[in-house]
Amino acid sequence: MPYTAAPGFRMYYEEHGNGFPLLLINGLGSDHLEWLHQLPAFESRLRVVVFDNRGTGMTDVPPGPYTTAQMADDATSLLRTLGISRAHVLGVSLGGMIAQEVALRHPDLVDGLVLGCTGPGGELSVRPSPEAMAAFALAKGEDPETEMRRMLPFLYTDACIRERPGEIEGFVRRRLDHPTPAEGYLAQLSAAVTHDASSRLENVRARTLVITGDADRLVNWENSLRIAGRIPGAKLVVLPGAPHRLFAETADAFNLEVLRFLS
């Protein structure tokens, strides 16, 4: 299994396919396994790099709290280790915040930028509802499966939860089989809460796709409108009826938009 110590700790990564490089950056508490809906579509055209952020998966858990700037530097150290001097970068949720910092801190590395179901932070951000925040806070002593199922209504639509048990149970099982340590989760959550690129988005020079769903109950889709309004020339795509995990529930539409943009 491939690891690198380039960020200053042991980081797990994988490469799939051939072509121009595409780096995929996970969301809060997610590992590389969550790209199962993207890899078959992307690896036939691109050299896809997936990895586990600090604090999750098979990557080490350095002491927190973390910042999105730190996590962006982690990601770029991986690219440079792999000899990649230019890449597309796609991030979702917390990964989209990290991707913003990659584009701002390392503009020479980024060709196409895709920001999925994410927010700008700071004064430009529409904050999650108290109910959503409560669902993603760790409760001391709570059973891990109960925690996961409490989050589901903010990740998927009610219809998907009701009609696609395979998707839902697969997600829950992956999280339970590959748990994120509490200290890693909380350190990543701190990065999400403190992220603020609101006053710097106009400095993004990469060609950018901002994609979201209008049924996102975790990161209000107004955040994507605001991001797209600040990044010069950004393209905005809003998938009707898509939830926060639009890259899973509406994977075909998401993948089509991403590939159309990157090509």
PDB file of C-alpha atoms in Angstrom:
ATOM      1  CA  MET A   1       0.000   0.000   0.000  1.00  0.00           C
ATOM      2  CA  PRO A   2       1.470   3.399  -0.988  1.00  0.00           C
ATOM      3  CA  TYR A   3       2.321   5.917   1.692  1.00  0.00           C
ATOM      4  CA  THR A   4       4.314   9.127   1.733  1.00  0.00           C
ATOM      5  CA  ALA A   5       5.879  11.022   4.633  1.00  0.00           C
ATOM      6  CA  ALA A   6       6.070  14.232   2.582  1.00  0.00           C
ATOM      7  CA  PRO A   7       3.575  16.203   4.721  1.00  0.00           C
ATOM      8  CA  GLY A   8       5.575  15.407   7.869  1.00  0.00           C
ATOM      9  CA  PHE A   9       3.485  12.381   8.825  1.00  0.00           C
ATOM     10  CA  ARG A  10       2.460   9.149   7.113  1.00  0.00           C
ATOM     11  CA  MET A  11      -0.198   9.760   4.443  1.00  0.00           C
ATOM     12  CA  TYR A  12      -1.992   7.060   2.459  1.00  0.00           C
ATOM     13  CA  TYR A  13      -2.733   7.568  -1.243  1.00  0.00           C
ATOM     14  CA  GLU A  14      -3.659   5.677  -4.412  1.00  0.00           C
ATOM     15  CA  GLU A  15      -3.365   6.358  -8.150  1.00  0.00           C
ATOM     16  CA  HIS A  16      -5.834   5.137 -10.770  1.00  0.00           C
ATOM     17  CA  GLY A  17      -5.864   5.495 -14.542  1.00  0.00           C
ATOM     18  CA  ASN A  18      -3.730   7.515 -16.935  1.00  0.00           C
ATOM     19  CA  GLY A  19      -3.834  10.969 -18.429  1.00  0.00           C
ATOM     20  CA  PHE A  20      -3.813  14.466 -16.997  1.00  0.00           C
ATOM     21  CA  PRO A  21      -3.723  14.334 -13.169  1.00  0.00           C
ATOM     22  CA  LEU A  22      -6.862  14.870 -11.086  1.00  0.00           C
ATOM     23  CA  LEU A  23      -6.592  15.142  -7.298  1.00  0.00           C
ATOM     24  CA  LEU A  24      -9.734  14.276  -5.305  1.00  0.00           C
ATOM     25  CA  ILE A  25     -10.044  15.753  -1.794  1.00  0.00           C
ATOM     26  CA  ASN A  26     -12.423  14.167   0.715  1.00  0.00           C
ATOM     27  CA  GLY A  27     -14.913  15.792   3.054  1.00  0.00           C
ATOM     28  CA  LEU A  28     -15.172  15.690   6.839  1.00  0.00           C
ATOM     29  CA  GLY A  29     -14.371  12.283   8.309  1.00  0.00           C
ATOM     30  CA  SER A  30     -14.251  10.652   4.858  1.00  0.00           C
ATOM     31  CA  ASP A  31     -11.482   8.536   3.387  1.00  0.00           C
ATOM     32  CA  HIS A  32     -10.526   7.597  -0.174  1.00  0.00           C
ATOM     33  CA  LEU A  33     -13.172   4.852  -0.304  1.00  0.00           C
ATOM     34  CA  GLU A  34     -15.905   7.465  -0.699  1.00  0.00           C
ATOM     35  CA  TRP A  35     -14.888   8.076  -4.323  1.00  0.00           C
ATOM     36  CA  LEU A  36     -16.335   4.711  -5.407  1.00  0.00           C
ATOM     37  CA  HIS A  37     -18.894   6.464  -7.633  1.00  0.00           C
ATOM     38  CA  GLN A  38     -16.255   8.638  -9.309  1.00  0.00           C
ATOM     39  CA  LEU A  39     -13.301   6.348  -9.955  1.00  0.00           C
ATOM     40  CA  PRO A  40     -14.875   4.207 -12.709  1.00  0.00           C
ATOM     41  CA  ALA A  41     -15.919   7.327 -14.621  1.00  0.00           C
ATOM     42  CA  PHE A  42     -12.762   9.355 -14.075  1.00  0.00           C
ATOM     43  CA  GLU A  43      -9.948   6.808 -14.296  1.00  0.00           C
ATOM     44  CA  SER A  44     -10.733   5.965 -17.924  1.00  0.00           C
ATOM     45  CA  ARG A  45      -9.728   9.508 -18.917  1.00  0.00           C
ATOM     46  CA  LEU A  46      -7.504  10.868 -16.158  1.00  0.00           C
ATOM     47  CA  ARG A  47      -4.699   9.975 -13.759  1.00  0.00           C
ATOM     48  CA  VAL A  48      -6.742  10.087 -10.572  1.00  0.00           C
ATOM     49  CA  VAL A  49      -5.004  10.583  -7.223  1.00  0.00           C
ATOM     50  CA  VAL A  50      -6.993   9.849  -4.074  1.00  0.00           C
ATOM     51  CA  PHE A  51      -5.705  10.047  -0.519  1.00  0.00           C
ATOM     52  CA  ASP A  52      -6.731  10.135   3.120  1.00  0.00           C
ATOM     53  CA  ASN A  53      -6.564  13.564   4.741  1.00  0.00           C
ATOM     54  CA  ARG A  54      -4.714  13.973   8.012  1.00  0.00           C
ATOM     55  CA  GLY A  55      -6.815  12.525  10.806  1.00  0.00           C
ATOM     56  CA  THR A  56      -8.717   9.899   8.857  1.00  0.00           C
ATOM     57  CA  GLY A  57      -8.501   6.591   6.992  1.00  0.00           C
ATOM     58  CA  MET A  58      -5.057   5.030   6.810  1.00  0.00           C
ATOM     59  CA  THR A  59      -3.298   8.364   7.260  1.00  0.00           C
ATOM     60  CA  ASP A  60      -1.806   9.351  10.614  1.00  0.00           C
ATOM     61  CA  VAL A  61      -3.629  11.552  13.117  1.00  0.00           C
ATOM     62  CA  PRO A  62      -1.322  14.463  13.950  1.00  0.00           C
ATOM     63  CA  PRO A  63      -2.335  16.574  16.958  1.00  0.00           C
ATOM     64  CA  GLY A  64      -5.094  19.063  16.151  1.00  0.00           C
ATOM     65  CA  PRO A  65      -6.851  21.320  15.642  1.00  0.00           C
ATOM     66  CA  TYR A  66      -6.250  21.467  11.886  1.00  0.00           C
ATOM     67  CA  THR A  67      -6.713  24.273   9.368  1.00  0.00           C
ATOM     68  CA  THR A  68      -7.720  24.094   5.731  1.00  0.00           C
ATOM     69  CA  ALA A  69      -4.432  25.811   4.863  1.00  0.00           C
ATOM     70  CA  GLN A  70      -2.484  22.999   6.569  1.00  0.00           C
ATOM     71  CA  MET A  71      -4.545  20.384   4.789  1.00  0.00           C
ATOM     72  CA  ALA A  72      -4.033  22.140   1.448  1.00  0.00           C
ATOM     73  CA  ASP A  73      -0.281  22.034   1.986  1.00  0.00           C
ATOM     74  CA  ASP A  74      -0.595  18.309   2.779  1.00  0.00           C
ATOM     75  CA  ALA A  75      -2.339  17.730  -0.546  1.00  0.00           C
ATOM     76  CA  THR A  76       0.173  19.722  -2.557  1.00  0.00           C
ATOM     77  CA  SER A  77       3.104  17.948  -0.908  1.00  0.00           C
ATOM     78  CA  LEU A  78       1.611  14.697  -2.195  1.00  0.00           C
ATOM     79  CA  LEU A  79       1.347  16.068  -5.741  1.00  0.00           C
ATOM     80  CA  ARG A  80       4.944  17.258  -5.710  1.00  0.00           C
ATOM     81  CA  THR A  81       6.119  13.901  -4.329  1.00  0.00           C
ATOM     82  CA  LEU A  82       4.402  12.206  -7.267  1.00  0.00           C
ATOM     83  CA  GLY A  83       6.194  14.548  -9.676  1.00  0.00           C
ATOM     84  CA  ILE A  84       2.976  16.334 -10.614  1.00  0.00           C
ATOM     85  CA  SER A  85       3.544  19.983 -11.444  1.00  0.00           C
ATOM     86  CA  ARG A  86       0.025  20.730 -12.732  1.00  0.00           C
ATOM     87  CA  ALA A  87      -3.288  19.047 -11.916  1.00  0.00           C
ATOM     88  CA  HIS A  88      -7.022  19.415 -11.758  1.00  0.00           C
ATOM     89  CA  VAL A  89      -8.251  19.603  -8.157  1.00  0.00           C
ATOM     90  CA  LEU A  90     -11.726  18.507  -7.053  1.00  0.00           C
ATOM     91  CA  GLY A  91     -12.906  18.820  -3.467  1.00  0.00           C
ATOM     92  CA  VAL A  92     -16.290  18.266  -1.833  1.00  0.00           C
ATOM     93  CA  SER A  93     -17.579  19.772   1.412  1.00  0.00           C
ATOM     94  CA  LEU A  94     -14.540  20.215   3.704  1.00  0.00           C
ATOM     95  CA  GLY A  95     -12.525  19.001   0.713  1.00  0.00           C
ATOM     96  CA  GLY A  96     -13.899  21.928  -1.275  1.00  0.00           C
ATOM     97  CA  MET A  97     -12.636  24.306   1.395  1.00  0.00           C
ATOM     98  CA  ILE A  98      -9.225  22.637   1.233  1.00  0.00           C
ATOM     99  CA  ALA A  99      -9.313  22.886  -2.575  1.00  0.00           C
ATOM    100  CA  GLN A 100      -9.940  26.639  -2.300  1.00  0.00           C
ATOM    101  CA  GLU A 101      -6.761  26.929  -0.244  1.00  0.00           C
ATOM    102  CA  VAL A 102      -4.823  24.773  -2.718  1.00  0.00           C
ATOM    103  CA  ALA A 103      -5.792  27.151  -5.521  1.00  0.00           C
ATOM    104  CA  LEU A 104      -4.972  30.236  -3.443  1.00  0.00           C
ATOM    105  CA  ARG A 105      -1.738  29.018  -1.847  1.00  0.00           C
ATOM    106  CA  HIS A 106      -0.374  27.016  -4.791  1.00  0.00           C
ATOM    107  CA  PRO A 107      -1.831  28.587  -7.947  1.00  0.00           C
ATOM    108  CA  ASP A 108       0.949  27.158 -10.122  1.00  0.00           C
ATOM    109  CA  LEU A 109      -0.293  23.642  -9.408  1.00  0.00           C
ATOM    110  CA  VAL A 110      -3.960  24.036 -10.317  1.00  0.00           C
ATOM    111  CA  ASP A 111      -5.411  23.852 -13.826  1.00  0.00           C
ATOM    112  CA  GLY A 112      -9.116  23.061 -13.377  1.00  0.00           C
ATOM    113  CA  LEU A 113     -10.734  23.579  -9.969  1.00  0.00           C
ATOM    114  CA  VAL A 114     -14.007  21.882  -8.964  1.00  0.00           C
ATOM    115  CA  LEU A 115     -15.692  22.970  -5.731  1.00  0.00           C
ATOM    116  CA  GLY A 116     -18.552  20.701  -4.716  1.00  0.00           C
ATOM    117  CA  CYS A 117     -21.188  21.284  -1.997  1.00  0.00           C
ATOM    118  CA  THR A 118     -18.899  23.599  -0.070  1.00  0.00           C
ATOM    119  CA  GLY A 119     -18.714  27.044   1.513  1.00  0.00           C
ATOM    120  CA  PRO A 120     -16.403  30.059   1.495  1.00  0.00           C
ATOM    121  CA  GLY A 121     -16.276  30.556   5.247  1.00  0.00           C
ATOM    122  CA  GLY A 122     -16.104  33.894   7.000  1.00  0.00           C
ATOM    123  CA  GLU A 123     -18.600  36.683   6.446  1.00  0.00           C
ATOM    124  CA  LEU A 124     -19.621  35.305   3.052  1.00  0.00           C
ATOM    125  CA  SER A 125     -20.793  31.982   4.463  1.00  0.00           C
ATOM    126  CA  VAL A 126     -24.348  30.819   5.109  1.00  0.00           C
ATOM    127  CA  ARG A 127     -23.889  28.734   8.237  1.00  0.00           C
ATOM    128  CA  PRO A 128     -25.505  25.309   8.754  1.00  0.00           C
ATOM    129  CA  SER A 129     -28.691  25.178  10.773  1.00  0.00           C
ATOM    130  CA  PRO A 130     -28.445  24.378  14.496  1.00  0.00           C
ATOM    131  CA  GLU A 131     -30.028  21.005  13.731  1.00  0.00           C
ATOM    132  CA  ALA A 132     -27.327  20.182  11.185  1.00  0.00           C
ATOM    133  CA  MET A 133     -24.556  21.311  13.519  1.00  0.00           C
ATOM    134  CA  ALA A 134     -25.975  19.157  16.296  1.00  0.00           C
ATOM    135  CA  ALA A 135     -26.154  16.126  14.010  1.00  0.00           C
ATOM    136  CA  PHE A 136     -22.433  16.329  13.247  1.00  0.00           C
ATOM    137  CA  ALA A 137     -21.253  16.984  16.801  1.00  0.00           C
ATOM    138  CA  LEU A 138     -19.874  13.901  18.555  1.00  0.00           C
ATOM    139  CA  ALA A 139     -21.896  12.915  21.627  1.00  0.00           C
ATOM    140  CA  LYS A 140     -19.848  11.371  24.411  1.00  0.00           C
ATOM    141  CA  GLY A 141     -20.589   7.693  24.793  1.00  0.00           C
ATOM    142  CA  GLU A 142     -22.935   7.479  21.812  1.00  0.00           C
ATOM    143  CA  ASP A 143     -22.847   4.329  19.687  1.00  0.00           C
ATOM    144  CA  PRO A 144     -20.968   4.963  16.375  1.00  0.00           C
ATOM    145  CA  GLU A 145     -23.806   3.581  14.260  1.00  0.00           C
ATOM    146  CA  THR A 146     -26.315   5.827  16.020  1.00  0.00           C
ATOM    147  CA  GLU A 147     -24.034   8.792  15.280  1.00  0.00           C
ATOM    148  CA  MET A 148     -23.847   7.866  11.614  1.00  0.00           C
ATOM    149  CA  ARG A 149     -27.587   7.403  11.199  1.00  0.00           C
ATOM    150  CA  ARG A 150     -28.238  10.743  12.900  1.00  0.00           C
ATOM    151  CA  MET A 151     -26.280  12.417  10.094  1.00  0.00           C
ATOM    152  CA  LEU A 152     -28.066  10.701   7.192  1.00  0.00           C
ATOM    153  CA  PRO A 153     -30.976  13.160   6.706  1.00  0.00           C
ATOM    154  CA  PHE A 154     -28.435  15.948   6.177  1.00  0.00           C
ATOM    155  CA  LEU A 155     -26.424  13.939   3.647  1.00  0.00           C
ATOM    156  CA  TYR A 156     -29.074  12.241   1.494  1.00  0.00           C
ATOM    157  CA  THR A 157     -32.623  13.049   0.436  1.00  0.00           C
ATOM    158  CA  ASP A 158     -35.497  11.335   2.219  1.00  0.00           C
ATOM    159  CA  ALA A 159     -36.346   9.559  -1.042  1.00  0.00           C
ATOM    160  CA  CYS A 160     -32.867   8.064  -1.321  1.00  0.00           C
ATOM    161  CA  ILE A 161     -32.915   6.934   2.308  1.00  0.00           C
ATOM    162  CA  ARG A 162     -36.281   5.293   1.692  1.00  0.00           C
ATOM    163  CA  GLU A 163     -35.756   3.845  -1.779  1.00  0.00           C
ATOM    164  CA  ARG A 164     -32.033   3.053  -2.088  1.00  0.00           C
ATOM    165  CA  PRO A 165     -31.048   1.024   0.968  1.00  0.00           C
ATOM    166  CA  GLY A 166     -27.968  -0.330  -0.803  1.00  0.00           C
ATOM    167  CA  GLU A 167     -26.449   3.154  -1.106  1.00  0.00           C
ATOM    168  CA  ILE A 168     -27.326   4.091   2.464  1.00  0.00           C
ATOM    169  CA  GLU A 169     -26.224   0.860   4.135  1.00  0.00           C
ATOM    170  CA  GLY A 170     -23.044   0.793   2.059  1.00  0.00           C
ATOM    171  CA  PHE A 171     -22.155   4.279   3.279  1.00  0.00           C
ATOM    172  CA  VAL A 172     -22.876   3.422   6.912  1.00  0.00           C
ATOM    173  CA  ARG A 173     -20.936   0.165   6.684  1.00  0.00           C
ATOM    174  CA  ARG A 174     -17.868   1.831   5.145  1.00  0.00           C
ATOM    175  CA  ARG A 175     -17.801   4.402   7.928  1.00  0.00           C
ATOM    176  CA  LEU A 176     -18.198   1.754  10.626  1.00  0.00           C
ATOM    177  CA  ASP A 177     -15.622  -0.592   9.094  1.00  0.00           C
ATOM    178  CA  HIS A 178     -13.114   2.246   8.601  1.00  0.00           C
ATOM    179  CA  PRO A 179     -13.844   4.607  11.489  1.00  0.00           C
ATOM    180  CA  THR A 180     -12.299   8.041  11.851  1.00  0.00           C
ATOM    181  CA  PRO A 181     -10.746   8.498  15.303  1.00  0.00           C
ATOM    182  CA  ALA A 182     -12.600  11.055  17.413  1.00  0.00           C
ATOM    183  CA  GLU A 183      -9.504  13.224  17.709  1.00  0.00           C
ATOM    184  CA  GLY A 184      -9.068  13.268  13.923  1.00  0.00           C
ATOM    185  CA  TYR A 185     -12.730  14.040  13.319  1.00  0.00           C
ATOM    186  CA  LEU A 186     -12.779  16.916  15.785  1.00  0.00           C
ATOM    187  CA  ALA A 187      -9.524  18.328  14.404  1.00  0.00           C
ATOM    188  CA  GLN A 188     -10.998  18.263  10.873  1.00  0.00           C
ATOM    189  CA  LEU A 189     -14.257  19.780  12.124  1.00  0.00           C
ATOM    190  CA  SER A 190     -12.231  22.665  13.528  1.00  0.00           C
ATOM    191  CA  ALA A 191     -10.704  23.195  10.072  1.00  0.00           C
ATOM    192  CA  ALA A 192     -14.169  23.391   8.529  1.00  0.00           C
ATOM    193  CA  VAL A 193     -15.507  25.793  11.159  1.00  0.00           C
ATOM    194  CA  THR A 194     -12.524  28.165  10.978  1.00  0.00           C
ATOM    195  CA  HIS A 195     -12.136  28.154   7.187  1.00  0.00           C
ATOM    196  CA  ASP A 196     -12.310  31.639   5.684  1.00  0.00           C
ATOM    197  CA  ALA A 197     -11.472  32.327   2.049  1.00  0.00           C
ATOM    198  CA  SER A 198     -14.268  34.875   1.655  1.00  0.00           C
ATOM    199  CA  SER A 199     -12.030  37.893   1.114  1.00  0.00           C
ATOM    200  CA  ARG A 200      -9.573  36.053  -1.159  1.00  0.00           C
ATOM    201  CA  LEU A 201     -11.738  34.192  -3.652  1.00  0.00           C
ATOM    202  CA  GLU A 202     -11.288  36.891  -6.276  1.00  0.00           C
ATOM    203  CA  ASN A 203      -7.606  35.867  -6.333  1.00  0.00           C
ATOM    204  CA  VAL A 204      -8.381  32.361  -7.631  1.00  0.00           C
ATOM    205  CA  ARG A 205      -6.935  32.135 -11.130  1.00  0.00           C
ATOM    206  CA  ALA A 206      -7.790  28.528 -11.990  1.00  0.00           C
ATOM    207  CA  ARG A 207     -10.752  27.933 -14.276  1.00  0.00           C
ATOM    208  CA  THR A 208     -13.425  26.913 -11.798  1.00  0.00           C
ATOM    209  CA  LEU A 209     -16.601  24.849 -11.647  1.00  0.00           C
ATOM    210  CA  VAL A 210     -18.799  25.324  -8.582  1.00  0.00           C
ATOM    211  CA  ILE A 211     -21.349  22.519  -8.291  1.00  0.00           C
ATOM    212  CA  THR A 212     -24.042  21.961  -5.700  1.00  0.00           C
ATOM    213  CA  GLY A 213     -27.543  20.628  -5.146  1.00  0.00           C
ATOM    214  CA  ASP A 214     -30.556  22.723  -4.222  1.00  0.00           C
ATOM    215  CA  ALA A 215     -31.652  20.110  -1.651  1.00  0.00           C
ATOM    216  CA  ASP A 216     -28.442  20.309   0.417  1.00  0.00           C
ATOM    217  CA  ARG A 217     -29.501  20.460   4.074  1.00  0.00           C
ATOM    218  CA  LEU A 218     -25.959  20.692   5.437  1.00  0.00           C
ATOM    219  CA  VAL A 219     -24.166  23.312   3.316  1.00  0.00           C
ATOM    220  CA  ASN A 220     -26.818  25.670   1.985  1.00  0.00           C
ATOM    221  CA  TRP A 221     -26.551  25.986  -1.791  1.00  0.00           C
ATOM    222  CA  GLU A 222     -26.481  29.784  -1.439  1.00  0.00           C
ATOM    223  CA  ASN A 223     -22.832  29.273  -0.441  1.00  0.00           C
ATOM    224  CA  SER A 224     -22.045  28.024  -3.927  1.00  0.00           C
ATOM    225  CA  LEU A 225     -23.777  31.007  -5.519  1.00  0.00           C
ATOM    226  CA  ARG A 226     -21.617  33.308  -3.420  1.00  0.00           C
ATOM    227  CA  ILE A 227     -18.406  31.441  -4.220  1.00  0.00           C
ATOM    228  CA  ALA A 228     -19.149  31.480  -7.939  1.00  0.00           C
ATOM    229  CA  GLY A 229     -19.927  35.182  -7.718  1.00  0.00           C
ATOM    230  CA  ARG A 230     -16.488  35.931  -6.276  1.00  0.00           C
ATOM    231  CA  ILE A 231     -14.223  33.721  -8.411  1.00  0.00           C
ATOM    232  CA  PRO A 232     -13.529  35.347 -11.794  1.00  0.00           C
ATOM    233  CA  GLY A 233     -15.186  33.430 -14.633  1.00  0.00           C
ATOM    234  CA  ALA A 234     -16.466  30.606 -12.423  1.00  0.00           C
ATOM    235  CA  LYS A 235     -19.140  28.320 -13.842  1.00  0.00           C
ATOM    236  CA  LEU A 236     -22.019  27.456 -11.493  1.00  0.00           C
ATOM    237  CA  VAL A 237     -24.048  24.241 -11.786  1.00  0.00           C
ATOM    238  CA  VAL A 238     -26.978  23.559  -9.452  1.00  0.00           C
ATOM    239  CA  LEU A 239     -28.363  20.012  -9.666  1.00  0.00           C
ATOM    240  CA  PRO A 240     -32.121  20.038  -8.963  1.00  0.00           C
ATOM    241  CA  GLY A 241     -33.111  17.900  -5.991  1.00  0.00           C
ATOM    242  CA  ALA A 242     -29.527  16.912  -5.174  1.00  0.00           C
ATOM    243  CA  PRO A 243     -28.456  16.660  -1.516  1.00  0.00           C
ATOM    244  CA  HIS A 244     -25.129  17.244   0.194  1.00  0.00           C
ATOM    245  CA  ARG A 245     -23.718  13.930  -1.003  1.00  0.00           C
ATOM    246  CA  LEU A 246     -24.641  14.797  -4.581  1.00  0.00           C
ATOM    247  CA  PHE A 247     -21.485  12.982  -5.768  1.00  0.00           C
ATOM    248  CA  ALA A 248     -23.069   9.755  -4.449  1.00  0.00           C
ATOM    249  CA  GLU A 249     -26.840  10.117  -4.765  1.00  0.00           C
ATOM    250  CA  THR A 250     -26.670  11.909  -8.121  1.00  0.00           C
ATOM    251  CA  ALA A 251     -23.294  10.544  -9.183  1.00  0.00           C
ATOM    252  CA  ASP A 252     -24.069  10.237 -12.904  1.00  0.00           C
ATOM    253  CA  ALA A 253     -25.095  13.885 -13.224  1.00  0.00           C
ATOM    254  CA  PHE A 254     -22.207  15.032 -11.027  1.00  0.00           C
ATOM    255  CA  ASN A 255     -19.622  13.042 -12.973  1.00  0.00           C
ATOM    256  CA  LEU A 256     -20.994  14.235 -16.307  1.00  0.00           C
ATOM    257  CA  GLU A 257     -20.731  17.885 -15.291  1.00  0.00           C
ATOM    258  CA  VAL A 258     -17.213  17.433 -13.922  1.00  0.00           C
ATOM    259  CA  LEU A 259     -15.894  15.598 -16.986  1.00  0.00           C
ATOM    260  CA  ARG A 260     -17.581  18.032 -19.351  1.00  0.00           C
ATOM    261  CA  PHE A 261     -15.915  20.922 -17.541  1.00  0.00           C
ATOM    262  CA  LEU A 262     -12.457  19.385 -17.221  1.00  0.00           C
ATOM    263  CA  SER A 263     -12.367  18.274 -20.847  1.00  0.00           C
TER     264      SER A 263
END
